[in-house]
Every structure is written in C-alpha cells, then in structure tokens.
Amino acid sequence: MNSPMTVLVTGGAGYVGSHCVAELLDRGAKVIVLDNLRQGHRAAVPAEAAFVEADLADTDALKRVFAEWRFDAVFHFAALSLVGESMRDPHLYLHGNTVNSLNLIRATVEAGVRKMVFSSTANLFGTPERLPIDEDTAIDPGSPYGESKFFIERALHWADRCHGLRSACLRYFNAAGAHPNGLLGEDHHPETHLIPLVLDAAAGKRSHIEIFGDDYPTPDGTCVRDYIHVCDLADAHLRVLDALETRSVRYNLGNGTGYSVRQVIEAVERVTGLKVPVKVGPRRAGDPAVLIASSERIRTELGWNPRFPDLDSIIGGAWAWRSRNPNGYRGPATAQAAE
Ligand code: UFG
C-alpha cells in the first residue's frame, strides 16, 4: 500500500482551509496545519491534524516546520482576504500577502517539495470585459487584494520555470455553505459576506441586511455573484494534485450560475421560513456588477463536477451550521450564556 501523503496547509484553521483539511483527512492524508489564528479558529482544526501556531512572516518558524516534516505538497490559504479592507489599506495586502507567500514559496523550494496548491480569487478579473469568466479572460485585479493574489500567481509561475515547483492556482468565486458533517462552517470576525449576514438578519441577530446598491445594470439592479459550495472547492484542491504530476494549472472555480443579492435574500427566506428585513444603501466601493465563472476547463480536464450546486442547499447547510453554532467556533458555553 502507498504511504499516506503528508501535506502542509497554511491557513488551515480558516474557512476554506479547514474544509480542505477535512477533505485531506477523509482521504487518508497526514495533515500539518500552520495558522497564526488571527482569523482562523483552533476549534476548526480536527485533532487528527498536527497544528503549528505561526505566521508566514516568521521565516525561522517556517524553517522548523519544513525541517520537522517531509511534505508531498503544500496547500496555501493563509492570507488577508477582504476586498474592502484592501481598498482602505493597500499596503497591508500588497506587502503582507505577497511577502508571506514569497517566504513560503522559498521554504517550499528549498525543502525540495514539488507541489503547491494556491488559494486565488475571482477578484483577479476586476470588472471583466465578458461573461462567463474563463481562464483566458484578461486579468485586471479589482483591488489590492486581487493584485496581491495575482502577484503570487506570477511568483509561482517563476518558481515553476526556475525551480520546477508545480502549482495549481484556483480562482474561487463566492465560497459559501458549510460541511455536511456539521462541524465546520463560516465564522469571520467581523463578518462581511452576504450569506451569513442575511442569515443573521433572518435570525434576528441583526436588525436588517443592507443591500449595497440596487442601481446596477442587472435584472433587479443588485449585484450578481456565482456562489460555490466550500466542499466543492475542497474537492477541486484534491483533484489538481494528480495534474501537478505533469504540469502547473490555473482554474476558475464556480457553478456558472449567477444570483443577485435580492435572489439570495429570497432564497434565505425560502430556506429558513423567516422574513428578512431589508434596507437599500449605496454601492460598496470596488463591487463589479456581475461575476460568473466558466469552470469548463477543470470540468473537462479533471472531471470536477460540483456536488452541491443548488443555492437553496448551499444556504440550507450554512443555516444548519449557524443554527447549531450561534457563536461560531466560540462554543456552546458562550451560546448558552447569550440565550
Ligand atoms: N452585499 C450586500 N450587503 C452586505 C454584504 C454584501 O449587498 O451586507 C453584496 C455585495 O455588494 C456583493 C455581494 O453581496 O455584491 C457578495 O458580497 P460578499 O462580500 O459576500 O462577497 P464579494 O463578492 O464581495 O467577495 C467574495 C470574497 C472575495 C472574492 C470574491 C470573488 O470575499 O475574497 O468573492 O467573487 F474575491
């Protein structure tokens, strides 16, 4: 029998990272999570995974991790990931995300590891000139966040050319939903993402949801996004490992269907049976009107096929997790205290 593969997962205590850790463990991998826990949650990392609390800025810590384990692949999620924050503080993103990733790429190359799977973003495409967005769509990042991810994609391109480090750059559209095992879900502080905020408005934890602009050139005037289940993203990360035996790859990951902000709110009302109070506010800086992926390339080349494409099911999973964990990973004790 083949020995299990050993994988380093940076940012493995975060939302998408923790779902990938679960997928890796399910498939028998040995997993080492490295996370600074500034956004991630220790409780999102299962006991079966080794855990190192460290920041990618700490090159000595990285050296120790690569000296202690021999990795078959590195999954790189650790990053700041808020578009709006990056517009307010571009340096934080252009410096922090890129320098930390360059540290990781260098340590990976020096250790002789040959595969990296990188968490990239649809924000690479800014306001695209055509839809749906495939891998040949012109890159013109919509924010310093997207620019930092593009820079890392370029660094990975050169790490392949110069050192033979094969990489998969996976451009996520709007990650959503929760793991069907009920143990993992979305828990950001502060929360800025649409679906968890609408669920909180339905549950009465927020007075209302504010729609950021209803004067976009879309059927109902609100922004359209392509929501992709976080477990389907995780599945893609595992599939690309085989491709990396022979080449580096770049894939856009979405369902290929767009839903407007109003359609998401309607879906939440349908799924929860609760009314969502709504207010319409001004546009949020940097929001493109429509982002819809074409994921034909990964479907054709690797047979990736989203298992949870239905918006109501995605929202249903997120609702189940939030209902069971009203305080996210902060645990039932706090939840009871709050009741
Ligand atoms: N929105 C509202 N009200 C809110 C929150 C969001 O109307 O309170 C709207 C936004 O304007 C946007 C849509 O809901 O039109 C989705 O917003 P999110 O903040 O949930 O997600 P974004 O599309 O802004 O960004 C997400 C990730 C990024 C990634 C991008 C790729 O957070 O990291 O998807 O599509 F780059």
CSV table of C-alpha atoms and ligand atoms in Angstrom, one decimal:
chain,number,residue,atom,x,y,z
A,1,MET,CA,0.0,0.0,0.0
A,2,ASN,CA,1.2,3.6,-0.7
A,3,SER,CA,2.2,5.5,2.3
A,4,PRO,CA,-0.2,8.4,3.1
A,5,MET,CA,0.8,11.7,1.6
A,6,THR,CA,1.9,14.5,4.0
A,7,VAL,CA,0.5,17.9,3.4
A,8,LEU,CA,1.2,21.3,4.9
A,9,VAL,CA,-1.9,23.5,5.0
A,10,THR,CA,-1.2,27.2,5.7
A,11,GLY,CA,-4.4,28.9,6.8
A,12,GLY,CA,-5.9,25.5,7.6
A,13,ALA,CA,-7.9,27.0,10.5
A,14,GLY,CA,-9.8,29.4,8.2
A,15,TYR,CA,-13.0,28.9,6.3
A,16,VAL,CA,-11.9,27.3,3.0
A,17,GLY,CA,-8.7,25.9,4.5
A,18,SER,CA,-10.5,24.0,7.3
A,19,HIS,CA,-12.8,22.3,4.8
A,20,CYS,CA,-9.8,21.2,2.7
A,21,VAL,CA,-8.1,19.8,5.8
A,22,ALA,CA,-11.3,17.7,6.4
A,23,GLU,CA,-11.2,16.5,2.8
A,24,LEU,CA,-7.5,15.6,3.1
A,25,LEU,CA,-8.0,13.7,6.3
A,26,ASP,CA,-11.0,11.9,4.8
A,27,ARG,CA,-8.8,10.7,2.0
A,28,GLY,CA,-6.1,9.4,4.4
A,29,ALA,CA,-3.6,12.2,4.2
A,30,LYS,CA,-1.4,13.3,7.1
A,31,VAL,CA,-2.0,17.0,7.6
A,32,ILE,CA,0.0,19.7,9.3
A,33,VAL,CA,-1.9,23.0,9.7
A,34,LEU,CA,0.1,26.2,10.1
A,35,ASP,CA,-2.1,29.2,11.1
A,36,ASN,CA,-1.5,32.4,13.0
A,37,LEU,CA,-5.1,32.2,14.4
A,38,ARG,CA,-5.7,35.9,13.7
A,39,GLN,CA,-8.7,35.0,11.5
A,40,GLY,CA,-8.7,31.2,11.8
A,41,HIS,CA,-10.1,29.1,14.7
A,42,ARG,CA,-8.2,26.4,16.6
A,43,ALA,CA,-11.5,24.6,17.0
A,44,ALA,CA,-11.8,24.3,13.3
A,45,VAL,CA,-8.7,22.0,13.2
A,46,PRO,CA,-9.5,18.4,13.9
A,47,ALA,CA,-7.4,16.5,16.5
A,48,GLU,CA,-6.1,14.2,13.7
A,49,ALA,CA,-4.2,17.1,12.2
A,50,ALA,CA,-0.9,18.4,13.7
A,51,PHE,CA,-1.1,22.1,14.5
A,52,VAL,CA,1.6,24.8,14.4
A,53,GLU,CA,0.6,28.3,15.5
A,54,ALA,CA,2.9,30.6,13.4
A,55,ASP,CA,2.9,33.4,11.0
A,56,LEU,CA,4.4,33.2,7.5
A,57,ALA,CA,6.4,36.3,8.2
A,58,ASP,CA,8.3,34.2,10.7
A,59,THR,CA,10.9,32.6,8.5
A,60,ASP,CA,12.5,30.7,11.4
A,61,ALA,CA,9.2,29.1,12.2
A,62,LEU,CA,8.9,28.1,8.6
A,63,LYS,CA,12.4,26.5,8.6
A,64,ARG,CA,11.5,24.5,11.7
A,65,VAL,CA,8.2,23.2,10.1
A,66,PHE,CA,10.0,22.2,6.9
A,67,ALA,CA,12.8,20.5,8.9
A,68,GLU,CA,10.4,18.5,11.1
A,69,TRP,CA,8.2,17.1,8.3
A,70,ARG,CA,8.8,16.0,4.7
A,71,PHE,CA,5.8,17.3,2.7
A,72,ASP,CA,4.5,15.9,-0.5
A,73,ALA,CA,2.5,19.1,-1.2
A,74,VAL,CA,1.8,22.5,0.3
A,75,PHE,CA,-1.7,24.0,0.3
A,76,HIS,CA,-1.5,27.7,0.7
A,77,PHE,CA,-4.6,29.5,2.1
A,78,ALA,CA,-3.2,31.9,4.7
A,79,ALA,CA,-3.9,35.4,3.6
A,80,LEU,CA,-5.8,38.5,4.3
A,81,SER,CA,-8.9,38.3,2.1
A,82,LEU,CA,-11.2,41.3,2.4
A,83,VAL,CA,-11.6,43.4,-0.8
A,84,GLY,CA,-13.0,46.4,1.1
A,85,GLU,CA,-10.2,46.4,3.7
A,86,SER,CA,-7.6,46.2,0.9
A,87,MET,CA,-9.0,49.3,-0.7
A,88,ARG,CA,-8.6,51.2,2.6
A,89,ASP,CA,-5.1,49.8,3.4
A,90,PRO,CA,-3.5,48.6,0.2
A,91,HIS,CA,0.0,48.3,1.7
A,92,LEU,CA,-1.3,45.7,4.2
A,93,TYR,CA,-2.3,43.5,1.4
A,94,LEU,CA,0.3,44.3,-1.3
A,95,HIS,CA,3.1,43.8,1.3
A,96,GLY,CA,1.7,41.3,3.8
A,97,ASN,CA,0.1,38.7,1.4
A,98,THR,CA,3.0,38.8,-1.1
A,99,VAL,CA,5.9,38.8,1.4
A,100,ASN,CA,4.4,36.0,3.4
A,101,SER,CA,3.8,34.0,0.3
A,102,LEU,CA,7.3,34.6,-1.1
A,103,ASN,CA,8.6,33.3,2.3
A,104,LEU,CA,6.5,30.2,1.9
A,105,ILE,CA,7.5,29.6,-1.8
A,106,ARG,CA,11.2,29.9,-0.9
A,107,ALA,CA,10.9,27.5,2.0
A,108,THR,CA,8.9,25.1,-0.2
A,109,VAL,CA,11.5,25.2,-3.0
A,110,GLU,CA,14.4,24.9,-0.5
A,111,ALA,CA,12.9,21.8,1.0
A,112,GLY,CA,12.5,20.2,-2.4
A,113,VAL,CA,8.7,20.0,-2.2
A,114,ARG,CA,7.3,19.8,-5.8
A,115,LYS,CA,3.7,20.8,-5.5
A,116,MET,CA,1.8,23.8,-4.2
A,117,VAL,CA,-2.0,24.4,-4.4
A,118,PHE,CA,-2.8,28.1,-4.1
A,119,SER,CA,-6.0,29.8,-3.0
A,120,SER,CA,-6.5,32.6,-5.6
A,121,THR,CA,-9.6,34.6,-6.4
A,122,ALA,CA,-12.1,35.8,-9.0
A,123,ASN,CA,-11.1,39.4,-7.9
A,124,LEU,CA,-8.2,38.9,-10.4
A,125,PHE,CA,-10.6,39.8,-13.1
A,126,GLY,CA,-11.9,43.1,-11.7
A,127,THR,CA,-14.8,44.1,-13.9
A,128,PRO,CA,-14.5,41.6,-16.7
A,129,GLU,CA,-14.9,42.5,-20.3
A,130,ARG,CA,-17.0,39.4,-21.0
A,131,LEU,CA,-19.0,36.7,-19.2
A,132,PRO,CA,-18.7,34.0,-18.1
A,133,ILE,CA,-15.2,34.4,-16.8
A,134,ASP,CA,-12.9,31.7,-18.1
A,135,GLU,CA,-9.1,31.4,-17.7
A,136,ASP,CA,-8.4,33.4,-20.9
A,137,THR,CA,-10.3,36.4,-19.6
A,138,ALA,CA,-8.0,39.4,-19.2
A,139,ILE,CA,-6.5,39.8,-15.8
A,140,ASP,CA,-7.0,43.3,-14.3
A,141,PRO,CA,-7.4,42.9,-10.5
A,142,GLY,CA,-10.3,44.7,-8.9
A,143,SER,CA,-8.5,45.6,-5.7
A,144,PRO,CA,-5.1,45.5,-3.9
A,145,TYR,CA,-6.3,42.1,-2.5
A,146,GLY,CA,-6.7,40.7,-6.1
A,147,GLU,CA,-3.4,42.3,-7.1
A,148,SER,CA,-1.6,40.6,-4.2
A,149,LYS,CA,-3.1,37.2,-5.3
A,150,PHE,CA,-2.0,37.9,-9.0
A,151,PHE,CA,1.5,38.7,-7.9
A,152,ILE,CA,1.7,35.4,-6.0
A,153,GLU,CA,0.4,33.6,-9.1
A,154,ARG,CA,3.3,35.2,-11.0
A,155,ALA,CA,5.8,34.2,-8.3
A,156,LEU,CA,4.5,30.6,-8.6
A,157,HIS,CA,4.9,30.8,-12.4
A,158,TRP,CA,8.6,31.7,-12.0
A,159,ALA,CA,9.0,29.1,-9.2
A,160,ASP,CA,8.0,26.5,-11.7
A,161,ARG,CA,10.1,27.9,-14.6
A,162,CYS,CA,13.2,28.3,-12.4
A,163,HIS,CA,12.9,25.6,-9.7
A,164,GLY,CA,10.3,23.1,-11.0
A,165,LEU,CA,7.8,23.8,-8.2
A,166,ARG,CA,4.5,22.9,-9.9
A,167,SER,CA,1.5,24.9,-8.8
A,168,ALA,CA,-2.3,25.0,-9.1
A,169,CYS,CA,-3.8,28.5,-8.8
A,170,LEU,CA,-7.5,28.1,-8.0
A,171,ARG,CA,-9.6,31.3,-8.5
A,172,TYR,CA,-12.6,31.0,-6.2
A,173,PHE,CA,-15.8,32.8,-7.0
A,174,ASN,CA,-18.0,33.2,-3.9
A,175,ALA,CA,-17.3,30.5,-1.4
A,176,ALA,CA,-20.4,29.6,0.6
A,177,GLY,CA,-22.1,26.9,2.7
A,178,ALA,CA,-20.9,24.5,5.4
A,179,HIS,CA,-19.5,21.0,5.8
A,180,PRO,CA,-22.3,18.4,5.9
A,181,ASN,CA,-20.6,16.8,8.9
A,182,GLY,CA,-21.9,19.8,10.9
A,183,LEU,CA,-18.5,20.5,12.4
A,184,LEU,CA,-17.3,23.2,10.1
A,185,GLY,CA,-18.7,26.4,8.8
A,186,GLU,CA,-18.2,30.1,8.1
A,187,ASP,CA,-17.2,32.3,11.1
A,188,HIS,CA,-15.5,35.6,10.2
A,189,HIS,CA,-14.9,38.4,12.6
A,190,PRO,CA,-16.1,40.8,11.6
A,191,GLU,CA,-18.5,39.1,9.1
A,192,THR,CA,-18.7,40.9,5.8
A,193,HIS,CA,-20.1,38.1,3.5
A,194,LEU,CA,-23.6,38.3,2.2
A,195,ILE,CA,-25.0,34.8,3.0
A,196,PRO,CA,-24.0,34.7,6.8
A,197,LEU,CA,-25.2,38.3,7.2
A,198,VAL,CA,-28.6,37.6,5.6
A,199,LEU,CA,-28.9,34.5,7.8
A,200,ASP,CA,-28.2,36.7,10.9
A,201,ALA,CA,-30.9,39.2,9.7
A,202,ALA,CA,-33.3,36.3,9.3
A,203,ALA,CA,-32.5,35.0,12.8
A,204,GLY,CA,-33.0,38.5,14.3
A,205,LYS,CA,-29.3,38.8,15.3
A,206,ARG,CA,-29.1,41.8,13.0
A,207,SER,CA,-31.8,44.4,12.5
A,208,HIS,CA,-31.7,44.1,8.7
A,209,ILE,CA,-29.5,43.4,5.7
A,210,GLU,CA,-28.3,46.4,3.8
A,211,ILE,CA,-28.2,45.9,0.0
A,212,PHE,CA,-25.2,47.7,-1.3
A,213,GLY,CA,-26.8,49.4,-4.3
A,214,ASP,CA,-29.8,48.5,-6.4
A,215,ASP,CA,-28.9,50.6,-9.5
A,216,TYR,CA,-26.5,48.1,-11.2
A,217,PRO,CA,-27.1,47.1,-14.8
A,218,THR,CA,-28.6,43.7,-13.7
A,219,PRO,CA,-32.2,42.4,-14.0
A,220,ASP,CA,-33.2,43.5,-10.5
A,221,GLY,CA,-30.5,46.2,-10.1
A,222,THR,CA,-28.5,44.3,-7.4
A,223,CYS,CA,-25.1,42.6,-7.9
A,224,VAL,CA,-24.9,39.1,-9.3
A,225,ARG,CA,-22.4,36.5,-7.9
A,226,ASP,CA,-21.6,32.9,-8.5
A,227,TYR,CA,-21.9,31.0,-5.2
A,228,ILE,CA,-19.8,27.9,-4.9
A,229,HIS,CA,-20.0,25.3,-2.1
A,230,VAL,CA,-16.9,25.3,0.1
A,231,CYS,CA,-16.8,21.4,-0.1
A,232,ASP,CA,-16.8,21.6,-3.9
A,233,LEU,CA,-13.8,24.0,-3.7
A,234,ALA,CA,-12.1,21.5,-1.3
A,235,ASP,CA,-12.7,18.7,-3.8
A,236,ALA,CA,-11.0,20.7,-6.6
A,237,HIS,CA,-7.9,21.1,-4.4
A,238,LEU,CA,-7.5,17.3,-4.1
A,239,ARG,CA,-8.2,16.7,-7.8
A,240,VAL,CA,-5.4,19.1,-9.0
A,241,LEU,CA,-2.8,17.0,-7.2
A,242,ASP,CA,-2.7,14.4,-10.0
A,243,ALA,CA,-2.4,17.1,-12.7
A,244,LEU,CA,0.6,18.5,-10.8
A,245,GLU,CA,2.5,15.3,-11.5
A,246,THR,CA,3.0,16.7,-15.0
A,247,ARG,CA,2.2,20.4,-15.2
A,248,SER,CA,1.2,23.6,-13.4
A,249,VAL,CA,-2.5,24.6,-13.8
A,250,ARG,CA,-4.8,27.6,-13.3
A,251,TYR,CA,-8.6,27.1,-12.9
A,252,ASN,CA,-11.6,29.3,-12.3
A,253,LEU,CA,-14.0,27.7,-9.7
A,254,GLY,CA,-17.7,28.5,-9.7
A,255,ASN,CA,-21.0,26.9,-10.6
A,256,GLY,CA,-21.5,29.0,-13.7
A,257,THR,CA,-24.8,30.4,-12.4
A,258,GLY,CA,-25.3,33.9,-11.0
A,259,TYR,CA,-27.7,35.0,-8.3
A,260,SER,CA,-28.4,38.6,-7.4
A,261,VAL,CA,-28.3,39.9,-3.8
A,262,ARG,CA,-32.1,40.0,-3.9
A,263,GLN,CA,-32.3,36.4,-5.1
A,264,VAL,CA,-30.0,35.4,-2.2
A,265,ILE,CA,-32.3,37.1,0.3
A,266,GLU,CA,-35.4,35.4,-1.2
A,267,ALA,CA,-33.6,32.1,-1.0
A,268,VAL,CA,-32.8,32.6,2.6
A,269,GLU,CA,-36.5,33.4,3.3
A,270,ARG,CA,-37.5,30.3,1.5
A,271,VAL,CA,-35.0,28.0,3.3
A,272,THR,CA,-35.5,29.4,6.8
A,273,GLY,CA,-39.2,30.3,6.6
A,274,LEU,CA,-38.3,33.6,8.2
A,275,LYS,CA,-38.7,37.2,6.9
A,276,VAL,CA,-35.5,39.2,6.2
A,277,PRO,CA,-35.7,42.9,6.9
A,278,VAL,CA,-34.0,44.8,4.0
A,279,LYS,CA,-32.7,48.3,3.5
A,280,VAL,CA,-31.2,49.6,0.3
A,281,GLY,CA,-27.9,51.5,0.8
A,282,PRO,CA,-25.3,53.0,-1.5
A,283,ARG,CA,-22.9,50.9,-3.6
A,284,ARG,CA,-19.8,49.4,-1.9
A,285,ALA,CA,-16.6,50.6,-3.5
A,286,GLY,CA,-15.0,48.1,-5.8
A,287,ASP,CA,-18.0,45.8,-6.4
A,288,PRO,CA,-18.4,44.7,-10.0
A,289,ALA,CA,-22.0,44.3,-11.2
A,290,VAL,CA,-21.7,40.6,-12.3
A,291,LEU,CA,-19.2,37.9,-11.6
A,292,ILE,CA,-20.0,34.4,-13.1
A,293,ALA,CA,-17.4,31.7,-13.7
A,294,SER,CA,-16.8,29.4,-16.5
A,295,SER,CA,-15.3,26.3,-15.0
A,296,GLU,CA,-15.3,24.3,-18.2
A,297,ARG,CA,-11.6,23.8,-18.1
A,298,ILE,CA,-11.4,22.0,-14.8
A,299,ARG,CA,-14.6,20.0,-15.6
A,300,THR,CA,-13.1,18.8,-18.9
A,301,GLU,CA,-9.5,18.3,-17.8
A,302,LEU,CA,-10.1,16.8,-14.3
A,303,GLY,CA,-13.7,15.7,-14.3
A,304,TRP,CA,-14.5,18.2,-11.5
A,305,ASN,CA,-18.3,18.5,-11.1
A,306,PRO,CA,-19.8,20.5,-8.2
A,307,ARG,CA,-21.8,18.1,-5.9
A,308,PHE,CA,-23.7,21.0,-4.2
A,309,PRO,CA,-24.6,23.4,-7.0
A,310,ASP,CA,-28.1,24.3,-5.7
A,311,LEU,CA,-28.3,27.7,-4.0
A,312,ASP,CA,-31.0,26.6,-1.6
A,313,SER,CA,-28.9,23.6,-0.5
A,314,ILE,CA,-25.8,25.8,0.0
A,315,ILE,CA,-27.9,28.2,2.1
A,316,GLY,CA,-29.5,25.3,3.9
A,317,GLY,CA,-26.1,24.0,5.0
A,318,ALA,CA,-25.0,27.4,6.2
A,319,TRP,CA,-28.2,27.9,8.1
A,320,ALA,CA,-27.9,24.4,9.8
A,321,TRP,CA,-24.4,25.3,10.9
A,322,ARG,CA,-25.2,28.7,12.1
A,323,SER,CA,-28.3,27.5,14.0
A,324,ARG,CA,-26.2,24.8,15.8
A,325,ASN,CA,-23.3,27.2,16.4
A,326,PRO,CA,-24.9,30.7,17.0
A,327,ASN,CA,-21.5,31.9,18.3
A,328,GLY,CA,-19.5,30.1,15.6
A,329,TYR,CA,-16.4,28.4,16.9
A,330,ARG,CA,-16.6,30.2,20.2
A,331,GLY,CA,-18.6,27.3,21.5
A,332,PRO,CA,-21.8,26.3,23.2
A,333,ALA,CA,-20.9,27.7,26.6
A,334,THR,CA,-21.0,31.2,25.2
A,335,ALA,CA,-24.1,30.4,23.2
A,336,GLN,CA,-25.9,29.3,26.3
A,337,ALA,CA,-24.7,32.4,28.2
A,338,ALA,CA,-26.1,34.6,25.4
A,339,GLU,CA,-29.5,32.9,25.5
B,1,UFG,N1,-23.5,42.6,-0.2
B,1,UFG,C1,-24.6,43.4,0.2
B,1,UFG,N2,-24.7,43.6,1.6
B,1,UFG,C2,-23.9,43.1,2.5
B,1,UFG,C3,-22.8,42.3,2.1
B,1,UFG,C4,-22.7,42.0,0.7
B,1,UFG,O1,-25.4,43.9,-0.6
B,1,UFG,O2,-24.1,43.4,3.7
B,1,UFG,C5,-23.3,42.3,-1.6
B,1,UFG,C6,-22.0,42.8,-2.2
B,1,UFG,O3,-22.1,44.1,-2.5
B,1,UFG,C7,-21.8,41.8,-3.3
B,1,UFG,C8,-22.5,40.5,-2.9
B,1,UFG,O4,-23.3,40.9,-1.8
B,1,UFG,O5,-22.4,42.3,-4.4
B,1,UFG,C9,-21.5,39.5,-2.3
B,1,UFG,O6,-20.7,40.1,-1.4
B,1,UFG,P1,-19.6,39.3,-0.5
B,1,UFG,O7,-19.0,40.4,0.4
B,1,UFG,O8,-20.3,38.2,0.2
B,1,UFG,O9,-18.6,38.8,-1.5
B,1,UFG,P2,-17.7,39.5,-2.6
B,1,UFG,O10,-18.3,39.2,-4.0
B,1,UFG,O11,-17.5,41.0,-2.3
B,1,UFG,O12,-16.3,38.9,-2.4
B,1,UFG,C10,-16.1,37.4,-2.3
B,1,UFG,C11,-14.8,37.2,-1.5
B,1,UFG,C12,-13.6,37.7,-2.2
B,1,UFG,C13,-13.5,37.2,-3.6
B,1,UFG,C14,-14.8,37.4,-4.3
B,1,UFG,C15,-14.8,36.8,-5.7
B,1,UFG,O13,-15.0,37.8,-0.2
B,1,UFG,O14,-12.5,37.4,-1.4
B,1,UFG,O15,-15.9,36.9,-3.6
B,1,UFG,O16,-16.0,36.9,-6.3
B,1,UFG,F1,-12.6,37.9,-4.2
